[in-house]
Coordinates of C-alpha atoms and ligand atoms in Angstrom, one line a residue:
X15 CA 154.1 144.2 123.3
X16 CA 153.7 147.3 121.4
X17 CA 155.2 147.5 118.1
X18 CA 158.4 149.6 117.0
X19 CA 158.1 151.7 114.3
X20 CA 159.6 151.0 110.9
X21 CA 162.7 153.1 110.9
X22 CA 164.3 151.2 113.7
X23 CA 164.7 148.2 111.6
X24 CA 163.8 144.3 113.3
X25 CA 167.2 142.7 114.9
X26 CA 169.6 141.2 112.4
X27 CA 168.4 137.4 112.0
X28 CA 172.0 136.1 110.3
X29 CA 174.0 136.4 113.4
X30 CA 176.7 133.5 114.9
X31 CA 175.2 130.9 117.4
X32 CA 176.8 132.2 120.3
X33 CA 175.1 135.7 120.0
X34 CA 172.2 136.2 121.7
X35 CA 170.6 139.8 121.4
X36 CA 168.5 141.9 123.7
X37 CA 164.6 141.8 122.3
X38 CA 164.2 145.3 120.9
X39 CA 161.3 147.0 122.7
X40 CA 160.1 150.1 122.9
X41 CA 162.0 150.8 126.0
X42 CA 165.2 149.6 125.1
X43 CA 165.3 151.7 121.5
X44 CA 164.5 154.9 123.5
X45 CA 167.1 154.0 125.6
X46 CA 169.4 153.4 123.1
X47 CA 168.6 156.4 121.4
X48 CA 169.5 158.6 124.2
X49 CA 173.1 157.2 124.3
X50 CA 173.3 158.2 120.5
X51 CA 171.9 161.7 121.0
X52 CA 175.3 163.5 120.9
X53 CA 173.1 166.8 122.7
X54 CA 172.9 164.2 125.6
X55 CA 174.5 165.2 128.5
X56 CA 177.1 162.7 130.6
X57 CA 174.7 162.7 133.6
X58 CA 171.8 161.4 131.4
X59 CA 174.3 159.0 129.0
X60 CA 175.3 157.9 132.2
X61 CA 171.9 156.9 133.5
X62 CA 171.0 155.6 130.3
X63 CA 174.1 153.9 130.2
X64 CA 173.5 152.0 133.6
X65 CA 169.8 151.2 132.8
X66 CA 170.8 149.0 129.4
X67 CA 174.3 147.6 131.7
X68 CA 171.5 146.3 134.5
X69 CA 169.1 144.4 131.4
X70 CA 172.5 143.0 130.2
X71 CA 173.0 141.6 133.5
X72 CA 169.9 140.1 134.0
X73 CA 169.7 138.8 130.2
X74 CA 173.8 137.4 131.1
X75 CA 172.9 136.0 134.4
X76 CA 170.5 133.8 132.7
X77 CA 172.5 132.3 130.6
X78 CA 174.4 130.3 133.5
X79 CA 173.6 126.8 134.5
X80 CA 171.4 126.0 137.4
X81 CA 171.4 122.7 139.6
X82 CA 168.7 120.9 141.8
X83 CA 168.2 122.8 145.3
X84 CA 166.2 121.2 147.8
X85 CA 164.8 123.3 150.9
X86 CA 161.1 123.0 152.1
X87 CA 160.1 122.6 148.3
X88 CA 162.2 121.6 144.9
X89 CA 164.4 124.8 143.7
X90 CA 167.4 126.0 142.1
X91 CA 170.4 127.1 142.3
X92 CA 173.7 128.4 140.4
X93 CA 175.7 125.5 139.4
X94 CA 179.4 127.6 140.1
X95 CA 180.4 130.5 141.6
X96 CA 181.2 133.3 138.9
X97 CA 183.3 136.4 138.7
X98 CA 183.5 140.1 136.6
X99 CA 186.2 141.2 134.1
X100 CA 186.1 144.6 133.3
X101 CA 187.9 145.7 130.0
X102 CA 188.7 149.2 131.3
X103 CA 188.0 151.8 131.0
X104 CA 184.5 151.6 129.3
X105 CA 184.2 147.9 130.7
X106 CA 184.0 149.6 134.1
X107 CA 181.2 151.0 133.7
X108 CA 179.1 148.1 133.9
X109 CA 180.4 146.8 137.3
X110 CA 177.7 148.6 138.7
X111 CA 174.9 146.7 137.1
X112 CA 176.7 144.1 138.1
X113 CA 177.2 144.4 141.8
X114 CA 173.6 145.2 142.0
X115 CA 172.5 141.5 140.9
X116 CA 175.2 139.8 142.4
X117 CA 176.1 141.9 146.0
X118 CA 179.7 140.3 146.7
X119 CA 180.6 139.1 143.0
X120 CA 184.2 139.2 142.7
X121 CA 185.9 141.7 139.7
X122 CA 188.7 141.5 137.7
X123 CA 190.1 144.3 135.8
X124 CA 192.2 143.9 132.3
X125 CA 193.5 147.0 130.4
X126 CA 193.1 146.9 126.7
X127 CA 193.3 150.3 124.6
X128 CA 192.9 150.3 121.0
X129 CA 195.5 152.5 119.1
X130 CA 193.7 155.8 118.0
X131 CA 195.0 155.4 114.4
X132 CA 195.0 152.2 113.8
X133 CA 192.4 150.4 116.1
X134 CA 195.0 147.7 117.3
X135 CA 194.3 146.5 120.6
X136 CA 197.1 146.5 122.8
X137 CA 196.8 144.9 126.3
X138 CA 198.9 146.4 129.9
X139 CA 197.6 145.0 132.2
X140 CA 195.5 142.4 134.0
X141 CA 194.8 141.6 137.6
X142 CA 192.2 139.1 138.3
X143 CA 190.7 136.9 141.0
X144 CA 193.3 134.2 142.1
X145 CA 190.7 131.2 141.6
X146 CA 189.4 132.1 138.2
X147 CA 189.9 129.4 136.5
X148 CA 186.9 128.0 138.6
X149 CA 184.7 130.6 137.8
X150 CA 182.1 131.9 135.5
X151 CA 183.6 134.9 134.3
X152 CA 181.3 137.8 132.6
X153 CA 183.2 139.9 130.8
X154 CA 181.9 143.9 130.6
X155 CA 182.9 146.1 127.3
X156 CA 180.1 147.9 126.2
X157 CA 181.5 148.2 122.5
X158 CA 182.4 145.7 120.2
X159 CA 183.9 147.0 117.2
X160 CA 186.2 145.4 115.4
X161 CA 186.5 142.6 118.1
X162 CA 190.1 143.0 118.6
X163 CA 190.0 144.2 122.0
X164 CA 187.5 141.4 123.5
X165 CA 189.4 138.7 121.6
X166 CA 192.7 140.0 123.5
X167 CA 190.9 140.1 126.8
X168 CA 189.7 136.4 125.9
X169 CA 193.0 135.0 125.5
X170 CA 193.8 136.8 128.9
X171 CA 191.3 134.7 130.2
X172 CA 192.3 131.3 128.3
X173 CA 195.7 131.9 129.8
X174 CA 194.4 132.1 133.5
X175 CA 193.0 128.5 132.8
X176 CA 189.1 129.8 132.4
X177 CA 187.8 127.6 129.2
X178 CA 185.8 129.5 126.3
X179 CA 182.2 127.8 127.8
X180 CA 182.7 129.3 130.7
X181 CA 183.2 133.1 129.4
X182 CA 179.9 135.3 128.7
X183 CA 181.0 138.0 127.2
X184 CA 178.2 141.2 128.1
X185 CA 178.1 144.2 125.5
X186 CA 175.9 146.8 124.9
X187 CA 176.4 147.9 121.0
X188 CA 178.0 145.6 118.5
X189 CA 178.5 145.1 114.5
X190 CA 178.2 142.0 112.6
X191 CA 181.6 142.2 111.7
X192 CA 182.9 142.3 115.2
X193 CA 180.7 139.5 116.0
X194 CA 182.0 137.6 113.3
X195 CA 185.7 138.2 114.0
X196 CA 184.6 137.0 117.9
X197 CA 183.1 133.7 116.6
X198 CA 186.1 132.7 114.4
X199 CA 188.3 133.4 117.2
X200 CA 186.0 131.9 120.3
X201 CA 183.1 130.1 118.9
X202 CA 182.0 128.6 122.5
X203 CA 182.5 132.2 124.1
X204 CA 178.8 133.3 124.7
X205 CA 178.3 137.0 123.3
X206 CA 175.2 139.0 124.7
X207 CA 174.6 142.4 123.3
X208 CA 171.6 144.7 123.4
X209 CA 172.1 146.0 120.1
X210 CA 173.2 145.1 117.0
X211 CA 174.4 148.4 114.6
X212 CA 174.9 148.3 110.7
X213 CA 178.8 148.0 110.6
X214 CA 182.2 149.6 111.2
X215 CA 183.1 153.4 109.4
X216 CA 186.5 153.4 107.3
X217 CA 187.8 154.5 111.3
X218 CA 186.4 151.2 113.5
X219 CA 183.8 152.9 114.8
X220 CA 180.7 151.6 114.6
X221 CA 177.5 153.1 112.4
X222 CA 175.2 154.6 114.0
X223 CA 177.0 153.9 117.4
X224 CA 176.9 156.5 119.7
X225 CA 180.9 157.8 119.6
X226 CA 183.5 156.5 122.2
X227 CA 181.9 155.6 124.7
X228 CA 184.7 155.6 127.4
X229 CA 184.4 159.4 127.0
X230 CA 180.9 160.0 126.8
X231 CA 180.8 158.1 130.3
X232 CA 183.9 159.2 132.1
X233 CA 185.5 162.8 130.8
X234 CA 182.5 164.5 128.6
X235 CA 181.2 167.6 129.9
Ligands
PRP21 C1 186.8 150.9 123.2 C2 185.7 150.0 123.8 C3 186.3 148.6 123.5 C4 187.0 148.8 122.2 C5 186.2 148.3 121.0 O1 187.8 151.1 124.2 O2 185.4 150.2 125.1 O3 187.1 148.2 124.5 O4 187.2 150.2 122.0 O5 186.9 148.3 119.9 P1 187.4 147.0 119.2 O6 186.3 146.0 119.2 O7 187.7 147.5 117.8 O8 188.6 146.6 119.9 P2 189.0 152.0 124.0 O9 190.3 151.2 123.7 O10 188.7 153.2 123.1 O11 189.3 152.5 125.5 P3 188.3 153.2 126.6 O12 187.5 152.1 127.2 O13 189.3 153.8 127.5 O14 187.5 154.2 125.9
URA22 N1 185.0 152.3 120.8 C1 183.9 153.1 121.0 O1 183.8 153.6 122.2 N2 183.1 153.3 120.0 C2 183.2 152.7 118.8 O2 182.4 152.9 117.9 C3 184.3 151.9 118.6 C4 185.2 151.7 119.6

């Protein structure tokens, strides 16, 4: 595989056990440094957006067990059926990616905002598929900042009877302290993240990051 050059830095080693990064190829920093480009317009975040969603799914669909399937010769199949969970509105986003692996996956939305001033997540509303509890559920944000939104959309889940090992939770920038803050809360959660910034500003955001992304994807001109 061709090698990165310096600047870019090698993928933080001193991460939690449940966080599994994206390798950090050439394509995926170019990628990644499109989204940051704030001269990058919403059409192009957006398809650079969608092309990092659709390796998070593949990396996240991985990551679920597989049983014995016999046909004319010895294969595989998922062991349980799985669902979506959106953390809106950014989460949405990533439904696409989704749908394209899985055709007739079933999504559930929850809506978390985090308070502009003080970063506090604060949930209003959830609506998710009746049988949950007896699903796989990947969870879409693509930021984790300082955690406190995924956490709440977690316990969201816990409630509805899904248990932490059965809760990927899909991201495409993150921050060791977010992570951190994840694993003390829901250490069996799995976390899968393309990238790994440097840490949060004196604001929550994370450094470099690439801004909010909810905007960049949605409303930005
Ligand atoms: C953003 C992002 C995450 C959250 C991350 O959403 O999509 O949900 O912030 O921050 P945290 O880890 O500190 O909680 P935001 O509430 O800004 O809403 P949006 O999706 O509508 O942009
Ligand atoms: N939400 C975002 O969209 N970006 C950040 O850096 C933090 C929260």
């Amino acid at each position: 595989m061709a090698s990165l050059p310096a600047h870019i830095g090698a993928a933080p080693g001193n991460l939690p056990p449940n966080v599994c990064q994206l390798p950090r190829t050439g394509q995926l920093a170019a990628l990644l440094t499109g989204l940051r480009n704030k001269e990058t317009s919403r059409g192009a975040f957006v398809f650079y957006a969608d092309r990092v969603n659709r390796l998070l799914v593949e990396e996240g669909l991985n990551h679920l067990p597989v049983l014995e399937k016999g046909l004319e010769y010895q294969g595989v199949d998922f062991e349980g059926k799985i669902c979506g969970v959106s953390i809106m509105r950014a989460g949405e986003s990533m439904e696409a990616g989704l749908r394209e692996c899985c055709r007739a996956v079933r999504i559930g939305k929850i809506l978390i905002q985090r308070d502009e001033e003080t970063a506090q997540a604060k949930l209003f509303y959830a609506k998710l598929p009746d049988d949950i509890a007896n699903r796989y559920c990947l969870l879409l944000d693509p930021m984790l900042a300082t955690g406190g939104s995924a956490i709440k959309a977690i316990e969201v889940l816990l409630d509805h009877g899904v248990p932490q090992e059965r809760i990927i939770f899909l991201n495409l920038v993150s921050c060791p302290e977010g992570l951190k803050a994840m694993y003390d809360a829901y250490p069996q959660v799995k976390i899968v993240t393309a990238w790994v910034d440097e840490a949060l500003n004196e604001h929550k955001y994370i450094v470099p990051g690439l801004g909010d992304f909810g905007d960049r994807y949605f409303t930005s001109s």
